[in-house]
PDB file of C-alpha atoms in Angstrom:
ATOM      1  CA  MET A   1     188.772-135.084-130.896  1.00 53.00           C
ATOM      2  CA  VAL A   2     186.597-132.690-132.928  1.00 53.00           C
ATOM      3  CA  PHE A   3     183.470-134.773-132.309  1.00 54.00           C
ATOM      4  CA  ASN A   4     184.136-134.705-128.560  1.00 57.00           C
ATOM      5  CA  TRP A   5     184.448-130.917-128.627  1.00 52.00           C
ATOM      6  CA  ILE A   6     181.184-130.649-130.573  1.00 56.00           C
ATOM      7  CA  SER A   7     179.537-132.912-127.996  1.00 58.00           C
ATOM      8  CA  ARG A   8     180.744-130.792-125.066  1.00 59.00           C
ATOM      9  CA  ALA A   9     180.029-127.347-126.512  1.00 67.00           C
ATOM     10  CA  PRO A  10     177.220-127.515-129.092  1.00 73.00           C
ATOM     11  CA  ARG A  11     176.153-123.879-128.636  1.00 76.00           C
ATOM     12  CA  GLN A  12     179.694-122.663-129.305  1.00 81.00           C
ATOM     13  CA  VAL A  13     179.758-124.830-132.424  1.00 82.00           C
ATOM     14  CA  LEU A  14     176.530-123.184-133.577  1.00 85.00           C
ATOM     15  CA  GLY A  15     178.117-119.776-133.062  1.00 86.00           C
ATOM     16  CA  LEU A  16     181.168-120.796-135.090  1.00 87.00           C
ATOM     17  CA  ILE A  17     178.950-122.186-137.858  1.00 87.00           C
ATOM     18  CA  SER A  18     177.067-118.888-137.971  1.00 90.00           C
ATOM     19  CA  LEU A  19     180.324-116.924-138.198  1.00 90.00           C
ATOM     20  CA  ALA A  20     181.689-119.270-140.880  1.00 89.00           C
ATOM     21  CA  CYS A  21     178.520-118.786-142.952  1.00 90.00           C
ATOM     22  CA  ILE A  22     178.874-115.012-142.659  1.00 91.00           C
ATOM     23  CA  ALA A  23     182.511-115.299-143.794  1.00 90.00           C
ATOM     24  CA  MET A  24     181.473-117.420-146.796  1.00 87.00           C
ATOM     25  CA  LEU A  25     178.779-114.890-147.704  1.00 88.00           C
ATOM     26  CA  ALA A  26     181.358-112.098-147.475  1.00 90.00           C
ATOM     27  CA  PHE A  27     183.653-114.058-149.785  1.00 85.00           C
ATOM     28  CA  GLY A  28     180.771-114.501-152.231  1.00 84.00           C
ATOM     29  CA  MET A  29     180.169-110.758-152.176  1.00 84.00           C
ATOM     30  CA  TYR A  30     183.897-110.211-152.790  1.00 86.00           C
ATOM     31  CA  LEU A  31     183.784-112.527-155.811  1.00 79.00           C
ATOM     32  CA  GLN A  32     180.744-110.700-157.142  1.00 80.00           C
ATOM     33  CA  HIS A  33     181.610-107.071-156.494  1.00 82.00           C
ATOM     34  CA  VAL A  34     185.425-107.033-156.603  1.00 87.00           C
ATOM     35  CA  VAL A  35     186.335-109.882-158.950  1.00 80.00           C
ATOM     36  CA  GLY A  36     183.286-109.263-161.146  1.00 78.00           C
ATOM     37  CA  LEU A  37     181.695-112.724-161.224  1.00 76.00           C
ATOM     38  CA  GLU A  38     177.945-112.681-161.817  1.00 76.00           C
ATOM     39  CA  PRO A  39     175.993-115.248-159.734  1.00 77.00           C
ATOM     40  CA  CYS A  40     173.690-117.667-161.506  1.00 78.00           C
ATOM     41  CA  PRO A  41     170.206-118.559-160.180  1.00 76.00           C
ATOM     42  CA  MET A  42     171.527-121.646-158.381  1.00 79.00           C
ATOM     43  CA  CYS A  43     174.276-119.584-156.743  1.00 81.00           C
ATOM     44  CA  ILE A  44     171.658-117.179-155.419  1.00 81.00           C
ATOM     45  CA  VAL A  45     169.611-120.062-153.988  1.00 83.00           C
ATOM     46  CA  GLN A  46     172.769-121.324-152.265  1.00 87.00           C
ATOM     47  CA  ARG A  47     173.321-117.863-150.809  1.00 86.00           C
ATOM     48  CA  TYR A  48     169.811-117.833-149.371  1.00 87.00           C
ATOM     49  CA  ALA A  49     170.376-121.277-147.867  1.00 91.00           C
ATOM     50  CA  LEU A  50     173.653-120.045-146.357  1.00 92.00           C
ATOM     51  CA  ILE A  51     171.920-116.977-144.910  1.00 91.00           C
ATOM     52  CA  LEU A  52     169.265-119.179-143.305  1.00 92.00           C
ATOM     53  CA  VAL A  53     171.908-121.547-141.885  1.00 93.00           C
ATOM     54  CA  ALA A  54     173.711-118.532-140.378  1.00 92.00           C
ATOM     55  CA  VAL A  55     170.497-117.119-138.895  1.00 92.00           C
ATOM     56  CA  PHE A  56     169.249-120.438-137.501  1.00 91.00           C
ATOM     57  CA  ALA A  57     172.654-121.378-136.076  1.00 88.00           C
ATOM     58  CA  GLY A  58     173.063-117.901-134.584  1.00 87.00           C
ATOM     59  CA  ILE A  59     169.675-118.032-132.891  1.00 87.00           C
ATOM     60  CA  GLY A  60     170.453-121.545-131.626  1.00 83.00           C
ATOM     61  CA  ALA A  61     173.752-120.338-130.190  1.00 81.00           C
ATOM     62  CA  MET A  62     172.006-117.574-128.267  1.00 85.00           C
ATOM     63  CA  ARG A  63     169.265-119.735-126.741  1.00 74.00           C
ATOM     64  CA  SER A  64     170.287-121.589-123.584  1.00 70.00           C
ATOM     65  CA  GLY A  65     167.700-124.345-123.212  1.00 72.00           C
ATOM     66  CA  PRO A  66     168.501-127.674-124.885  1.00 70.00           C
ATOM     67  CA  GLY A  67     165.150-127.737-126.649  1.00 78.00           C
ATOM     68  CA  TRP A  68     165.814-124.336-128.179  1.00 79.00           C
ATOM     69  CA  TRP A  69     169.274-124.948-129.595  1.00 80.00           C
ATOM     70  CA  LYS A  70     168.273-128.395-130.833  1.00 81.00           C
ATOM     71  CA  THR A  71     165.261-126.976-132.671  1.00 85.00           C
ATOM     72  CA  TRP A  72     167.316-124.243-134.332  1.00 85.00           C
ATOM     73  CA  SER A  73     170.108-126.720-135.076  1.00 86.00           C
ATOM     74  CA  PHE A  74     167.622-128.983-136.818  1.00 89.00           C
ATOM     75  CA  LEU A  75     166.346-126.091-138.942  1.00 90.00           C
ATOM     76  CA  ALA A  76     169.943-125.141-139.801  1.00 90.00           C
ATOM     77  CA  LEU A  77     170.614-128.787-140.696  1.00 92.00           C
ATOM     78  CA  LEU A  78     167.640-128.793-143.084  1.00 93.00           C
ATOM     79  CA  MET A  79     168.910-125.623-144.791  1.00 93.00           C
ATOM     80  CA  ALA A  80     172.460-127.016-144.994  1.00 93.00           C
ATOM     81  CA  GLY A  81     171.077-130.166-146.616  1.00 93.00           C
ATOM     82  CA  PHE A  82     169.085-128.068-149.071  1.00 91.00           C
ATOM     83  CA  GLY A  83     172.151-125.968-149.886  1.00 92.00           C
ATOM     84  CA  ALA A  84     174.231-129.118-150.396  1.00 92.00           C
ATOM     85  CA  PHE A  85     171.567-130.475-152.746  1.00 91.00           C
ATOM     86  CA  VAL A  86     171.556-127.296-154.857  1.00 87.00           C
ATOM     87  CA  ALA A  87     175.367-127.192-154.941  1.00 87.00           C
ATOM     88  CA  ALA A  88     175.510-130.868-155.939  1.00 87.00           C
ATOM     89  CA  ARG A  89     172.991-130.241-158.717  1.00 85.00           C
ATOM     90  CA  GLN A  90     175.034-127.316-159.998  1.00 81.00           C
ATOM     91  CA  SER A  91     178.225-129.385-159.861  1.00 82.00           C
ATOM     92  CA  PHE A  92     176.460-132.090-161.859  1.00 81.00           C
ATOM     93  CA  LEU A  93     175.396-129.506-164.462  1.00 78.00           C
ATOM     94  CA  GLN A  94     178.990-128.283-164.662  1.00 76.00           C
ATOM     95  CA  TRP A  95     180.385-131.795-165.132  1.00 73.00           C
ATOM     96  CA  TYR A  96     177.657-132.875-167.578  1.00 71.00           C
ATOM     97  CA  PRO A  97     176.356-129.723-169.259  1.00 68.00           C
ATOM     98  CA  PRO A  98     173.076-130.039-171.167  1.00 66.00           C
ATOM     99  CA  GLU A  99     173.338-130.189-174.944  1.00 66.00           C
ATOM    100  CA  PHE A 100     171.270-127.070-175.461  1.00 59.00           C
ATOM    101  CA  ALA A 101     172.398-124.603-172.828  1.00 54.00           C
ATOM    102  CA  THR A 102     170.633-121.320-173.156  1.00 48.00           C
ATOM    103  CA  CYS A 103     171.252-118.322-171.011  1.00 47.00           C
ATOM    104  CA  GLY A 104     168.103-118.013-168.950  1.00 49.00           C
ATOM    105  CA  ARG A 105     166.670-115.153-166.952  1.00 53.00           C
ATOM    106  CA  ASP A 106     168.183-114.117-163.679  1.00 56.00           C
ATOM    107  CA  PHE A 107     166.657-115.289-160.405  1.00 57.00           C
ATOM    108  CA  TYR A 108     164.632-112.130-159.753  1.00 57.00           C
ATOM    109  CA  GLY A 109     163.351-112.014-163.318  1.00 62.00           C
ATOM    110  CA  MET A 110     162.053-115.573-162.987  1.00 63.00           C
ATOM    111  CA  ILE A 111     160.280-114.869-159.691  1.00 65.00           C
ATOM    112  CA  GLU A 112     158.738-111.616-160.959  1.00 70.00           C
ATOM    113  CA  ASN A 113     157.547-112.902-164.347  1.00 72.00           C
ATOM    114  CA  TYR A 114     156.492-116.474-163.638  1.00 71.00           C
ATOM    115  CA  PRO A 115     154.392-118.122-160.967  1.00 76.00           C
ATOM    116  CA  ILE A 116     156.395-119.871-158.268  1.00 70.00           C
ATOM    117  CA  SER A 117     155.289-123.273-159.588  1.00 73.00           C
ATOM    118  CA  ARG A 118     157.112-122.517-162.876  1.00 71.00           C
ATOM    119  CA  SER A 119     160.057-120.520-161.576  1.00 67.00           C
ATOM    120  CA  ILE A 120     161.339-123.091-159.044  1.00 65.00           C
ATOM    121  CA  PRO A 121     161.841-125.829-161.693  1.00 68.00           C
ATOM    122  CA  MET A 122     163.481-123.243-163.970  1.00 63.00           C
ATOM    123  CA  ILE A 123     165.990-122.415-161.229  1.00 61.00           C
ATOM    124  CA  PHE A 124     166.959-126.063-160.694  1.00 57.00           C
ATOM    125  CA  ARG A 125     167.089-126.781-164.393  1.00 55.00           C
ATOM    126  CA  GLY A 126     169.907-124.289-164.572  1.00 48.00           C
ATOM    127  CA  SER A 127     170.879-121.941-167.327  1.00 50.00           C
ATOM    128  CA  GLY A 128     173.978-121.522-169.395  1.00 47.00           C
ATOM    129  CA  ASP A 129     175.406-119.454-166.560  1.00 68.00           C
ATOM    130  CA  CYS A 130     175.001-122.310-164.058  1.00 66.00           C
ATOM    131  CA  THR A 131     177.200-124.578-166.147  1.00 63.00           C
ATOM    132  CA  ALA A 132     179.990-122.029-166.535  1.00 66.00           C
ATOM    133  CA  ILE A 133     183.072-122.431-164.374  1.00 66.00           C
ATOM    134  CA  ASP A 134     184.448-118.928-163.920  1.00 72.00           C
ATOM    135  CA  TRP A 135     186.601-119.469-160.828  1.00 61.00           C
ATOM    136  CA  THR A 136     188.460-122.463-159.425  1.00 62.00           C
ATOM    137  CA  PHE A 137     190.509-123.205-156.326  1.00 63.00           C
ATOM    138  CA  LEU A 138     192.563-126.397-156.073  1.00 73.00           C
ATOM    139  CA  GLY A 139     190.716-127.776-159.085  1.00 65.00           C
ATOM    140  CA  GLY A 140     187.224-127.251-157.681  1.00 66.00           C
ATOM    141  CA  SER A 141     184.615-124.772-158.855  1.00 77.00           C
ATOM    142  CA  ILE A 142     182.583-122.527-156.591  1.00 77.00           C
ATOM    143  CA  ALA A 143     179.747-125.070-156.679  1.00 82.00           C
ATOM    144  CA  ASN A 144     182.124-127.896-155.671  1.00 86.00           C
ATOM    145  CA  TRP A 145     183.483-125.914-152.726  1.00 84.00           C
ATOM    146  CA  SER A 146     180.000-124.810-151.771  1.00 88.00           C
ATOM    147  CA  PHE A 147     178.943-128.453-151.596  1.00 91.00           C
ATOM    148  CA  VAL A 148     181.974-129.295-149.416  1.00 90.00           C
ATOM    149  CA  CYS A 149     181.185-126.415-147.048  1.00 90.00           C
ATOM    150  CA  PHE A 150     177.498-127.310-146.788  1.00 93.00           C
ATOM    151  CA  ALA A 151     178.418-130.965-146.156  1.00 93.00           C
ATOM    152  CA  ILE A 152     180.884-130.049-143.375  1.00 91.00           C
ATOM    153  CA  ILE A 153     178.295-127.768-141.779  1.00 91.00           C
ATOM    154  CA  ALA A 154     175.641-130.504-142.014  1.00 92.00           C
ATOM    155  CA  ILE A 155     177.959-133.084-140.429  1.00 89.00           C
ATOM    156  CA  ALA A 156     178.844-130.711-137.583  1.00 87.00           C
ATOM    157  CA  LEU A 157     175.159-129.946-137.000  1.00 87.00           C
ATOM    158  CA  LEU A 158     174.260-133.626-137.098  1.00 89.00           C
ATOM    159  CA  VAL A 159     176.961-134.466-134.554  1.00 84.00           C
ATOM    160  CA  ALA A 160     175.793-131.587-132.351  1.00 81.00           C
ATOM    161  CA  LEU A 161     172.222-132.859-132.510  1.00 81.00           C
ATOM    162  CA  VAL A 162     173.033-136.516-131.927  1.00 82.00           C
ATOM    163  CA  ARG A 163     175.823-136.220-129.373  1.00 75.00           C
ATOM    164  CA  GLY A 164     175.454-132.634-128.183  1.00 68.00           C
ATOM    165  CA  GLY A 165     174.513-131.757-124.652  1.00 55.00           C
ATOM    166  CA  ARG A 166     175.518-135.111-123.182  1.00 54.00           C
ATOM    167  CA  ARG A 167     177.416-134.850-119.954  1.00 46.00           C
TER     168      ARG A 167
END
């Protein structure tokens, strides 16, 4: 039933994905500014991926030609896959923390003080903050739920690309 709806109305699905990403970003801001949780470097990378998914899906929802929305959907799918990868890596670090976890620099400090070729591996290596589980919901950490959300978005985008626009 859901797949049929995605097939019939792919642009509306893109609009809903964009709105859902904005809602998730708002929830992340709530956790940071109201609850007081400090995001780790991998969390910030996931936020950027979520922003790009929202932007690409929103642009795809506004463009009427099939070539346009498919192009933007594909870009959103790539960013959702990247976000899922980062969230899965962070979940792995939380389940199997490294023996010597040190609290590393924040994301902006890494980018400002190191060349990009050194800072990107440092981000994915994770710091002591990336392994910390400060908040859970139904037994899952923020990274676990982030992975689930990115995976659902990627599946919806994939269905829209493969089956979308067929009459």
